[in-house]
Short mmCIF file of C-alpha atoms in Angstrom, two decimals:
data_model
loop_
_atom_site.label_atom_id
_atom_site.label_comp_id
_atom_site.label_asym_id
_atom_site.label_seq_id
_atom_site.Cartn_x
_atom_site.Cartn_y
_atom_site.Cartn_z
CA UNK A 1 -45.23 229.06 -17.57
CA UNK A 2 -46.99 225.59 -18.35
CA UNK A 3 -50.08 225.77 -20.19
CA UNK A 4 -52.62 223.17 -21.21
CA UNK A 5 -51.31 219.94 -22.86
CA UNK A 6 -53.39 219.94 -25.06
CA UNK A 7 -52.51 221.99 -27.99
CA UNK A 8 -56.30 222.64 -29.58
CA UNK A 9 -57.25 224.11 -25.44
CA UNK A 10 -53.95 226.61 -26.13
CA UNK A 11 -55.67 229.99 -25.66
CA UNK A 12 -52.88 231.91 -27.19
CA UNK A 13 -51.89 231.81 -30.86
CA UNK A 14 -49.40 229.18 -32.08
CA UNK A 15 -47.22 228.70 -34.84
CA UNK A 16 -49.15 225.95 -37.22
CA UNK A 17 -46.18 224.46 -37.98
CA UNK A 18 -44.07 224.47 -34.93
CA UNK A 19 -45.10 225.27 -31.54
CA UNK A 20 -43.68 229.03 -31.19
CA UNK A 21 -46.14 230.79 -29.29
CA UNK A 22 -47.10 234.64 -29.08
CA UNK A 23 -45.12 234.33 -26.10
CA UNK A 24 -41.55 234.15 -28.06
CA UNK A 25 -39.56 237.15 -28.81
CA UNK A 26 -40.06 239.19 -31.84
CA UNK A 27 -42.76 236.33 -33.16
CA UNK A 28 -44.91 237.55 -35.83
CA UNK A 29 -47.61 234.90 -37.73
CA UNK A 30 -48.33 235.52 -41.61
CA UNK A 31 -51.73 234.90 -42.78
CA UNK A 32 -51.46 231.11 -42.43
CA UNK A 33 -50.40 231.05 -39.20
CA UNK A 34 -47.07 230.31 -39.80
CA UNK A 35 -44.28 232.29 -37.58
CA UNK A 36 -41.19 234.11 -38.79
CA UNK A 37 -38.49 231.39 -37.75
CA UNK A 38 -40.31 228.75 -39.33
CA UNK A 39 -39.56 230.98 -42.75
CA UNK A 40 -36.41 231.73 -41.25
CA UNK A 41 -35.43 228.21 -41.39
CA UNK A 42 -36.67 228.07 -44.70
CA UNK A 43 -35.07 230.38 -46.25
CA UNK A 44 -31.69 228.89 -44.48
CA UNK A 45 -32.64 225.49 -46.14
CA UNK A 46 -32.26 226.92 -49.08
CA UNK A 47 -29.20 229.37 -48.94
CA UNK A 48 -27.10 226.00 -47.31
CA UNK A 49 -28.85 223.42 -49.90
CA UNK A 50 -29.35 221.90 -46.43
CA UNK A 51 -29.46 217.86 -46.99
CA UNK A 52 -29.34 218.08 -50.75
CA UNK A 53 -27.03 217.30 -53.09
CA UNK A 54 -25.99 221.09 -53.48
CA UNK A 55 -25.83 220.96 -49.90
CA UNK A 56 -23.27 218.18 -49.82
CA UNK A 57 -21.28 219.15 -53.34
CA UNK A 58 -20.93 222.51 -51.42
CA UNK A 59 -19.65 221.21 -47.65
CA UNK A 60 -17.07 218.54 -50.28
CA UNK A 61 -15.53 221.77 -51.18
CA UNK A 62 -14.90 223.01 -47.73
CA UNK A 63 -13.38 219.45 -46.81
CA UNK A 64 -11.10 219.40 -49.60
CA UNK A 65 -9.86 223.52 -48.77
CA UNK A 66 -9.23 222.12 -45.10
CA UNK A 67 -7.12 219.31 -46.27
CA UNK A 68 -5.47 221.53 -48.85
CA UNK A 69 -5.02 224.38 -46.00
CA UNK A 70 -3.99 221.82 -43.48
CA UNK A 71 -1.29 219.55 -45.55
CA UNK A 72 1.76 219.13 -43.80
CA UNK A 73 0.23 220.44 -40.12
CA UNK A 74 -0.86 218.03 -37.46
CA UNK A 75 -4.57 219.14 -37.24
CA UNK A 76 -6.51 220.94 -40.29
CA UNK A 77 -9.01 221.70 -38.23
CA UNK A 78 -10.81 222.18 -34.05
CA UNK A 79 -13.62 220.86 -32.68
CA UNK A 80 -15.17 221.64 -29.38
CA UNK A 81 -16.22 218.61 -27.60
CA UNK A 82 -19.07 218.56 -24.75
CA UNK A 83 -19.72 215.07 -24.28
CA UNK A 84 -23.20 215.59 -25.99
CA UNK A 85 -24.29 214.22 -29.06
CA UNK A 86 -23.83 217.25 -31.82
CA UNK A 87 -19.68 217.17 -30.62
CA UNK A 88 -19.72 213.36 -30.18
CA UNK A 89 -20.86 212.58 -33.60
CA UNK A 90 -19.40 215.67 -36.13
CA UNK A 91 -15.92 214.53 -34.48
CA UNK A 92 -16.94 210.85 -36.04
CA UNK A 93 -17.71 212.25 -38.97
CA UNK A 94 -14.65 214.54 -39.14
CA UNK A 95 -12.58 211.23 -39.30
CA UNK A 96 -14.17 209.65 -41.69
CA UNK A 97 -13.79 212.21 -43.95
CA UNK A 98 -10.63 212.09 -43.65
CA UNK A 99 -9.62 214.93 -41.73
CA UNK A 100 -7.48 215.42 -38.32
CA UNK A 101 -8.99 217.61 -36.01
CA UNK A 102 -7.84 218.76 -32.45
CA UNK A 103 -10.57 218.31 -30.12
CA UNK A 104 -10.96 221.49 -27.13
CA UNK A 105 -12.83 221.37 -24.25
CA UNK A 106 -13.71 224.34 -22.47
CA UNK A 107 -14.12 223.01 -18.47
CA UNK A 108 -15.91 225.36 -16.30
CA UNK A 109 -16.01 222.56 -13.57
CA UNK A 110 -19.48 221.77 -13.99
CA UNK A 111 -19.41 218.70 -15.74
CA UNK A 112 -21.74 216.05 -14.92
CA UNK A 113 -19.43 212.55 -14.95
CA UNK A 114 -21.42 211.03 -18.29
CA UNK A 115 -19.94 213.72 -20.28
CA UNK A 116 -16.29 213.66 -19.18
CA UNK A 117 -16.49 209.82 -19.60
CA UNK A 118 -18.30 210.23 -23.25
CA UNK A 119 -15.27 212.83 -24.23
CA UNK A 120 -12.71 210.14 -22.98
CA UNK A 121 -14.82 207.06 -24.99
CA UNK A 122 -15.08 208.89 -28.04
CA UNK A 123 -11.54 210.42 -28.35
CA UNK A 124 -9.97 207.16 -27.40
CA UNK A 125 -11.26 205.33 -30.18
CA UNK A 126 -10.85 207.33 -32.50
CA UNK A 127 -7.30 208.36 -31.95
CA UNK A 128 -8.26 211.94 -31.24
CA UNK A 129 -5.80 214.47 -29.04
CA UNK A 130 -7.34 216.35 -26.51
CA UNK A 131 -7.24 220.04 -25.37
CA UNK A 132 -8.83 221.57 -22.24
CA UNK A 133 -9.02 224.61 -21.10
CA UNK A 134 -9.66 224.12 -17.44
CA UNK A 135 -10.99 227.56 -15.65
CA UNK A 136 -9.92 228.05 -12.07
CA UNK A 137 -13.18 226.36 -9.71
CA UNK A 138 -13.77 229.40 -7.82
CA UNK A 139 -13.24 231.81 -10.53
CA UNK A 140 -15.93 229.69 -12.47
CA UNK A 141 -18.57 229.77 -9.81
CA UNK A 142 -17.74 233.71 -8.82
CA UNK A 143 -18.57 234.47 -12.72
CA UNK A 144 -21.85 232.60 -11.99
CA UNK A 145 -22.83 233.66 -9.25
CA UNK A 146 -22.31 237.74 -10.17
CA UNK A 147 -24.91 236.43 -13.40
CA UNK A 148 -27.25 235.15 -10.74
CA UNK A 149 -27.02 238.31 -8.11
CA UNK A 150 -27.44 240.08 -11.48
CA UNK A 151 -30.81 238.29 -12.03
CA UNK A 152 -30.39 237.76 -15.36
CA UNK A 153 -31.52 234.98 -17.53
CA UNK A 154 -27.74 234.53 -19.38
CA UNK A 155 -26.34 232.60 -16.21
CA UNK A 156 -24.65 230.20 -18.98
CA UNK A 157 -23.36 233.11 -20.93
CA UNK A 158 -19.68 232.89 -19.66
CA UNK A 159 -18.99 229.28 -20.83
CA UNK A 160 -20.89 229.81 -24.36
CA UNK A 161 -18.24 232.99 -24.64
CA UNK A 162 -15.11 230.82 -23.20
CA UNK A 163 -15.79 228.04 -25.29
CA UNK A 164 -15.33 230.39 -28.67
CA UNK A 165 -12.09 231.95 -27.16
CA UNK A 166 -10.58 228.88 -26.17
CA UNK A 167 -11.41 227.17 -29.64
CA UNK A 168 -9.63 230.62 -31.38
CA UNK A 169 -6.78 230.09 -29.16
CA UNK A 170 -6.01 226.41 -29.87
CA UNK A 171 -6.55 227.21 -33.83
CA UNK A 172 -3.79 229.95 -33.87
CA UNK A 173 -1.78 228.00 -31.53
CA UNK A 174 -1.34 224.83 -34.19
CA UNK A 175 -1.74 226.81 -37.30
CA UNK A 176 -5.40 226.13 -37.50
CA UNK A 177 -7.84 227.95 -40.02
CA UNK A 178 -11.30 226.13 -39.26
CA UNK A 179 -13.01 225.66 -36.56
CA UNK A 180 -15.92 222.71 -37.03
CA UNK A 181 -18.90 223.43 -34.74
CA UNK A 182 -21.77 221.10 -34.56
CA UNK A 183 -25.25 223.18 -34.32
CA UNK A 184 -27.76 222.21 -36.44
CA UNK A 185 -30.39 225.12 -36.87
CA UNK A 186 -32.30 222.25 -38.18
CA UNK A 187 -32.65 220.16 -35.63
CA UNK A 188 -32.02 222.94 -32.83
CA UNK A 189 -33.92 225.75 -34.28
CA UNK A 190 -32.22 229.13 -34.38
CA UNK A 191 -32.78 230.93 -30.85
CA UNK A 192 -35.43 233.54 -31.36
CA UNK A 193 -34.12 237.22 -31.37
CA UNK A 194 -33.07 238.67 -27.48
CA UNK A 195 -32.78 235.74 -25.85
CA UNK A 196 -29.82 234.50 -24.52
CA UNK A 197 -27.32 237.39 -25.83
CA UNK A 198 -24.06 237.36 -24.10
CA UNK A 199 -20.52 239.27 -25.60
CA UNK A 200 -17.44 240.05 -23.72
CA UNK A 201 -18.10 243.25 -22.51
CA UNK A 202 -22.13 241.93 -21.17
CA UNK A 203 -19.90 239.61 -18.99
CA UNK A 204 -17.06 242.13 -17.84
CA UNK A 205 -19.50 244.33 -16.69
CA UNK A 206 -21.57 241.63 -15.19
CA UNK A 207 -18.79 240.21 -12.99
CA UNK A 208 -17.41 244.07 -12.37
CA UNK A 209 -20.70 244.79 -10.31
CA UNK A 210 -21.35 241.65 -8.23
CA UNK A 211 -17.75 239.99 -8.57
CA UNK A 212 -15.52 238.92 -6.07
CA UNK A 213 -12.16 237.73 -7.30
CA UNK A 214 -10.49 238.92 -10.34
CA UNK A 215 -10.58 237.23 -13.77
CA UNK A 216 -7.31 235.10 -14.21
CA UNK A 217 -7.96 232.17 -15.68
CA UNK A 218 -10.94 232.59 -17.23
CA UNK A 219 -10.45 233.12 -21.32
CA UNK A 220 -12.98 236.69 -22.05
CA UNK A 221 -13.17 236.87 -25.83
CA UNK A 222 -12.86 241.50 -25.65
CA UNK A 223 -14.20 243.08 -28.90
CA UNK A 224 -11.05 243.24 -29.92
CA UNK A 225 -10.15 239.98 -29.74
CA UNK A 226 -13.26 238.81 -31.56
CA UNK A 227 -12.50 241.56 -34.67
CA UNK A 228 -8.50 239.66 -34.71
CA UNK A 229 -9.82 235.63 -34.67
CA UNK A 230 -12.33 236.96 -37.58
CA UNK A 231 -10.40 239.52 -39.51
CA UNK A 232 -6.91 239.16 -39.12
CA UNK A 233 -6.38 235.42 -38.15
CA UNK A 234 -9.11 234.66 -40.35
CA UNK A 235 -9.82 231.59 -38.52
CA UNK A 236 -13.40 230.34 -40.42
CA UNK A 237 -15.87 228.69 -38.30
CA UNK A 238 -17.97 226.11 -40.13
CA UNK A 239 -21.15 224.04 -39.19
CA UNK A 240 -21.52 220.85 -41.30
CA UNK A 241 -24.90 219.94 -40.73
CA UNK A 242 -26.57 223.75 -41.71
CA UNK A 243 -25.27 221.55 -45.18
CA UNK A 244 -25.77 218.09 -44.30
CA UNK A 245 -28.93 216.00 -43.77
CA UNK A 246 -28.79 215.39 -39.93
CA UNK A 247 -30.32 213.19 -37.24
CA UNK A 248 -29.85 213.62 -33.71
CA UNK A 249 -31.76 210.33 -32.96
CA UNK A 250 -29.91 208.36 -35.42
CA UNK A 251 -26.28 210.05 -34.37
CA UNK A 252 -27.31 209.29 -30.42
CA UNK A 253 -27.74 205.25 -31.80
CA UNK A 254 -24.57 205.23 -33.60
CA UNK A 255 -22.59 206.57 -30.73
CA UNK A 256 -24.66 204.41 -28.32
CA UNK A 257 -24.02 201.79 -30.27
CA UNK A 258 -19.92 202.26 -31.51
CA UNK A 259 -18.88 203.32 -27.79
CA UNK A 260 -21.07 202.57 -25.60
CA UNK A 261 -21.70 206.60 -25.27
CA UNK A 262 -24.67 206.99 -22.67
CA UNK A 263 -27.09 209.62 -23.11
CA UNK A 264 -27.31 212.78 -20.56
CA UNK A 265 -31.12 212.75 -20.07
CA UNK A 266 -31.58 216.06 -22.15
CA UNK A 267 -30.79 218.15 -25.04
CA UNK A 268 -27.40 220.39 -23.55
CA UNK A 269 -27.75 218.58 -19.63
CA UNK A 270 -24.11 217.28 -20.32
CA UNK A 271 -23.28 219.89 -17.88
CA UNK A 272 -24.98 220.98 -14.35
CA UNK A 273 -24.78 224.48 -14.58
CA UNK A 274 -26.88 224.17 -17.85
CA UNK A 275 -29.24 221.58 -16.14
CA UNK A 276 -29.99 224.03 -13.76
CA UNK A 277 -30.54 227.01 -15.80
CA UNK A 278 -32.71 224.86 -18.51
CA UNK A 279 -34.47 222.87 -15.99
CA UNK A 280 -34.66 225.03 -13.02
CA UNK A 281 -33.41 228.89 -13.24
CA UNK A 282 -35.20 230.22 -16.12
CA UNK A 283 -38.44 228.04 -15.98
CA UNK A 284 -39.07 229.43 -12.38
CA UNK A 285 -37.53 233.01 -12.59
CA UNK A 286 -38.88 233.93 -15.99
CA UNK A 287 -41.11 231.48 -17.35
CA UNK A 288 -38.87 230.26 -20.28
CA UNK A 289 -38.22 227.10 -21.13
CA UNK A 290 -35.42 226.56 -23.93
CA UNK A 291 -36.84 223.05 -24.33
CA UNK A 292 -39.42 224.70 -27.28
CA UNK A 293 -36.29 225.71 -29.83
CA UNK A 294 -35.92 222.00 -30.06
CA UNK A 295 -39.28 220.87 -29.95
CA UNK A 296 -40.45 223.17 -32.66
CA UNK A 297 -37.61 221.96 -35.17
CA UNK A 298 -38.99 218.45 -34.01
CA UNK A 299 -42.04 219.19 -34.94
CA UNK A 300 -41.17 221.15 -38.35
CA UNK A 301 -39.35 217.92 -39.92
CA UNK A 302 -42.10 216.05 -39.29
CA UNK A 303 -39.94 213.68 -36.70
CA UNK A 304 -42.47 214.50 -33.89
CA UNK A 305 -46.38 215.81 -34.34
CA UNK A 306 -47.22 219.43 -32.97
CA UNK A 307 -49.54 217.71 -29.94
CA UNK A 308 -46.89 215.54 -28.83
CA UNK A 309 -44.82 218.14 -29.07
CA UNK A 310 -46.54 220.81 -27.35
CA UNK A 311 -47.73 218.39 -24.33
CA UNK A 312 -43.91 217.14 -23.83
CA UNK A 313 -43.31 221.18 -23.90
CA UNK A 314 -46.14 222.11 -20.80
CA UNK A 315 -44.86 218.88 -19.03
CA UNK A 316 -42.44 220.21 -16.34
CA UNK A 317 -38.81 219.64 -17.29
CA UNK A 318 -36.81 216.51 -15.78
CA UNK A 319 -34.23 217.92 -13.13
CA UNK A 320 -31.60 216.40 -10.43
CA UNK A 321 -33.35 216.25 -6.58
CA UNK A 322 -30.14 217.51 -5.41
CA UNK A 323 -29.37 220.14 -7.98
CA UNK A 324 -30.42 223.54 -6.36
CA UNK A 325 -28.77 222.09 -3.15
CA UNK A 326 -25.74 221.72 -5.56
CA UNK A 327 -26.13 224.72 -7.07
CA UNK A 328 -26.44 226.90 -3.76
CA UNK A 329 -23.53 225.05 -1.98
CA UNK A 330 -21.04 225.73 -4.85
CA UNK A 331 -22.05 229.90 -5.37
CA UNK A 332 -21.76 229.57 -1.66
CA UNK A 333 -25.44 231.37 -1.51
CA UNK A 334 -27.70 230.80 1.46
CA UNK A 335 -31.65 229.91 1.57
CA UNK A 336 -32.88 233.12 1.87
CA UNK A 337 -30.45 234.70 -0.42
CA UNK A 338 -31.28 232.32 -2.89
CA UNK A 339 -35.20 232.52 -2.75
CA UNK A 340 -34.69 236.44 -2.37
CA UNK A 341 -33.33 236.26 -6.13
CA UNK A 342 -35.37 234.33 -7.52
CA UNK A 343 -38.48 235.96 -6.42
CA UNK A 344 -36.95 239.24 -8.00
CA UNK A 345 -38.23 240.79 -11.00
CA UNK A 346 -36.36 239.48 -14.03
CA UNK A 347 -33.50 242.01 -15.91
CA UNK A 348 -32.53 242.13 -18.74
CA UNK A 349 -29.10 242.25 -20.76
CA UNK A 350 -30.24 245.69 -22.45
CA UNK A 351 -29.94 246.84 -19.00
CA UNK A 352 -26.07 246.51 -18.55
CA UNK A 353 -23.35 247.44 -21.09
CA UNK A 354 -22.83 245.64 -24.20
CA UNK A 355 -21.24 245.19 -27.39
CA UNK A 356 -24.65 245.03 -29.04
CA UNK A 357 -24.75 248.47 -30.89
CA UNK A 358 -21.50 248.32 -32.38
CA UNK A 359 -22.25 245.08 -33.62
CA UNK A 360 -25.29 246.79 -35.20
CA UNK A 361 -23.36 249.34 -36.39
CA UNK A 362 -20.44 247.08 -38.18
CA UNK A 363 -23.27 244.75 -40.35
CA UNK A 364 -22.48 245.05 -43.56
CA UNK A 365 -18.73 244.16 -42.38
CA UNK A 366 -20.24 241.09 -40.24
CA UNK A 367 -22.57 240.38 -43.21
CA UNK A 368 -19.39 240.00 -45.46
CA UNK A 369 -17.63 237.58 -43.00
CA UNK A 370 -20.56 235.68 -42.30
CA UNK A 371 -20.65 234.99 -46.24
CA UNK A 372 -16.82 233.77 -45.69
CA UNK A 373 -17.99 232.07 -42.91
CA UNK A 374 -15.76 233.92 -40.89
CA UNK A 375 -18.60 234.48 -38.03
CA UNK A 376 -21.38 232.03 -38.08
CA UNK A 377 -24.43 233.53 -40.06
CA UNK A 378 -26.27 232.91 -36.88
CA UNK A 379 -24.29 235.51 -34.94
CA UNK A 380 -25.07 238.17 -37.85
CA UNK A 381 -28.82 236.99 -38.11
CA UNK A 382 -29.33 237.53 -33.98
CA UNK A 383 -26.12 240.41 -33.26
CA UNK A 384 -26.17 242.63 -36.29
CA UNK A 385 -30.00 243.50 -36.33
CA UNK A 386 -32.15 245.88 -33.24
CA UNK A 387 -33.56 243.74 -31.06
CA UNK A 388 -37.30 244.07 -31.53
CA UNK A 389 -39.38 243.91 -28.93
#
């Protein structure tokens, strides 16, 4: 829901030195006013060395076990590609440190045609092989659709999960024991606690009650799976910039600028499903707009002040004239079905099956392999804990 503009006419509390509202998920405010994720991020600062020189001394390390691990093989390491910045630029990076990674693209036929083309200019110059994973069309849009009929917010869920598989898959495949990924909870802000969950058996049980065509080719990442990539395999998932002083704006110029990479409009609109849900679905179903995770790290580093910030936030989002037509033509959903939904009350995933509890249940094993970066500390920070409400 859009508020004032101005931040001083807000007439709930806010964060004084992001723009979290009361409004946010499990938000609490210490005696200055400042919320939990802004000490969150803080205290991750600090455990990474994040953009300091213990911060680079201890990602050098990491490079040098991926060349050591990788001598001899084709690839040392995977990186998924998008077509959006974060990808674009940490598979720039990878090569000039020296390393050979495989890039894997997860296609669940939604691309928009600036990110395939970005994926093709980046790849192609620097000398970068390509796998994609492309999921059957109608499979895609069946798994989407049972999210929608579902009338939960998670409609991207599916592709997140994918994604992870089909980077496991290719790492095994070629001998592969990292996986780069490139979040930044600096720049991106970690997502605040219950929102957008999703986990392999949230999805089966999603598509079980409103799907209508089996799952073929579409890669589900089972419990079991997950506990083999992590434990057995041991693939290690690693994000350079949690250790590595990192600007978006400045990597956008530089890809701009090297090959003639074009920008998407948006933070994540590389793709149309997630234009839709970040522009469309969960602004007007349940009042959320995603757009604050990166606004608030904006405003934290100082790049951006907390009123420009919080207007840019209660402005409505940017969105394609055609895209709900899109959207309804390809889930093959009529008018009324359509507005029926999304005048619904909004679920939740606590409502359906999940893997959630036996995440909670396995932490101090998840808080072990996060150390080992074996899971990303972000899944242990959001999985491994009760949601609070």
């Amino acid at each position: 829901m859009l508020l004032d503009p101005d931040l001083h006419k807000a007439t709930l509390q806010v964060c004084s030195r992001c723009i979290y509202d009361a409004r946010v998920d499990a938000i609490t405010f210490d005696q200055s006013g400042v919320c939990n994720y802004c000490h969150q991020t803080d205290r991750l600062k600090q455990q990474y060395g994040t953009g300091t020189e213990i911060g680079k001394s201890t990602f050098q390390r990491i490079v040098s076990e991926i060349k050591a691990d990788g001598k001899g093989k084709r690839y040392d390491c995977v990186i998924g590609v998008s077509g959006g910045t974060d990808s674009s630029y940490l598979l720039c990076l990878a090569r000039r440190w020296g390393l050979r990674p495989l890039a894997v693209h997860y296609d669940n036929t939604w691309n928009s045609a600036i990110a395939t083309e970005n994926i093709r200019k980046v790849l192609g110059a620097m000398n970068v092989d390509l796998y994609t994973h492309v999921v059957d069309n109608k499979e895609s849009d069946d798994i989407f659709r049972s999210f929608f009929l579902s009338g939960v917010p998670e409609i991207e869920a599916a592709t997140d999960l994918a994604l992870a598989e089909v980077m496991y898959r290719a790492a095994w495949t070629n001998g592969v024991k990292f996986i780069l990924e490139g979040h930044s909870f600096v720049t991106e802000g970690i997502t605040p606690f219950g929102r957008n969950y999703f986990d392999g058996k949230y999805i089966q049980s999603i598509h079980q009650k409103h799907g209508r065509r089996p799952m073929k080719t579409y890669p589900l990442m089972t419990f079991s799976r997950f506990m083999w990539w992590t434990s057995i395999a041991r693939i290690k998932k690693v994000r350079p910039f949690w250790y590595l002083d990192y600007s978006k704006e400045a990597a956008r110029e530089f890809l701009e600028r090297n090959f003639g990479w074009q920008y998407y409009g948006g933070h994540h609109l590389e793709n149309r499903m997630t234009a839709f849900c970040h522009g469309i679905y969960l602004p007007q179903k349940f009042g959320s707009d995603l757009r604050n995770n990166t606004l608030s790290a904006l405003a934290r580093m100082g790049r951006m002040t907390r009123e420009a910030a919080w207007a840019e936030y209660n402005t409505p989002p940017k969105i394609e004239p055609e895209l709900v037509t899109y959207f309804k033509k390809r889930l093959d959903l009529s008018d009324a079905e359509y507005e029926h939904i999304m005048r619904q009350p909004p679920r939740s995933w606590t409502e359906f099956p999940t893997y959630k509890k036996r995440f909670e249940r396995l932490r101090p094993l998840f808080a072990m392999l996060a150390n080992y970066n074996l899971v990303p500390m972000s899944f242990y920070l959001k999985y491994c804990f009760p949601a609070k409400a």
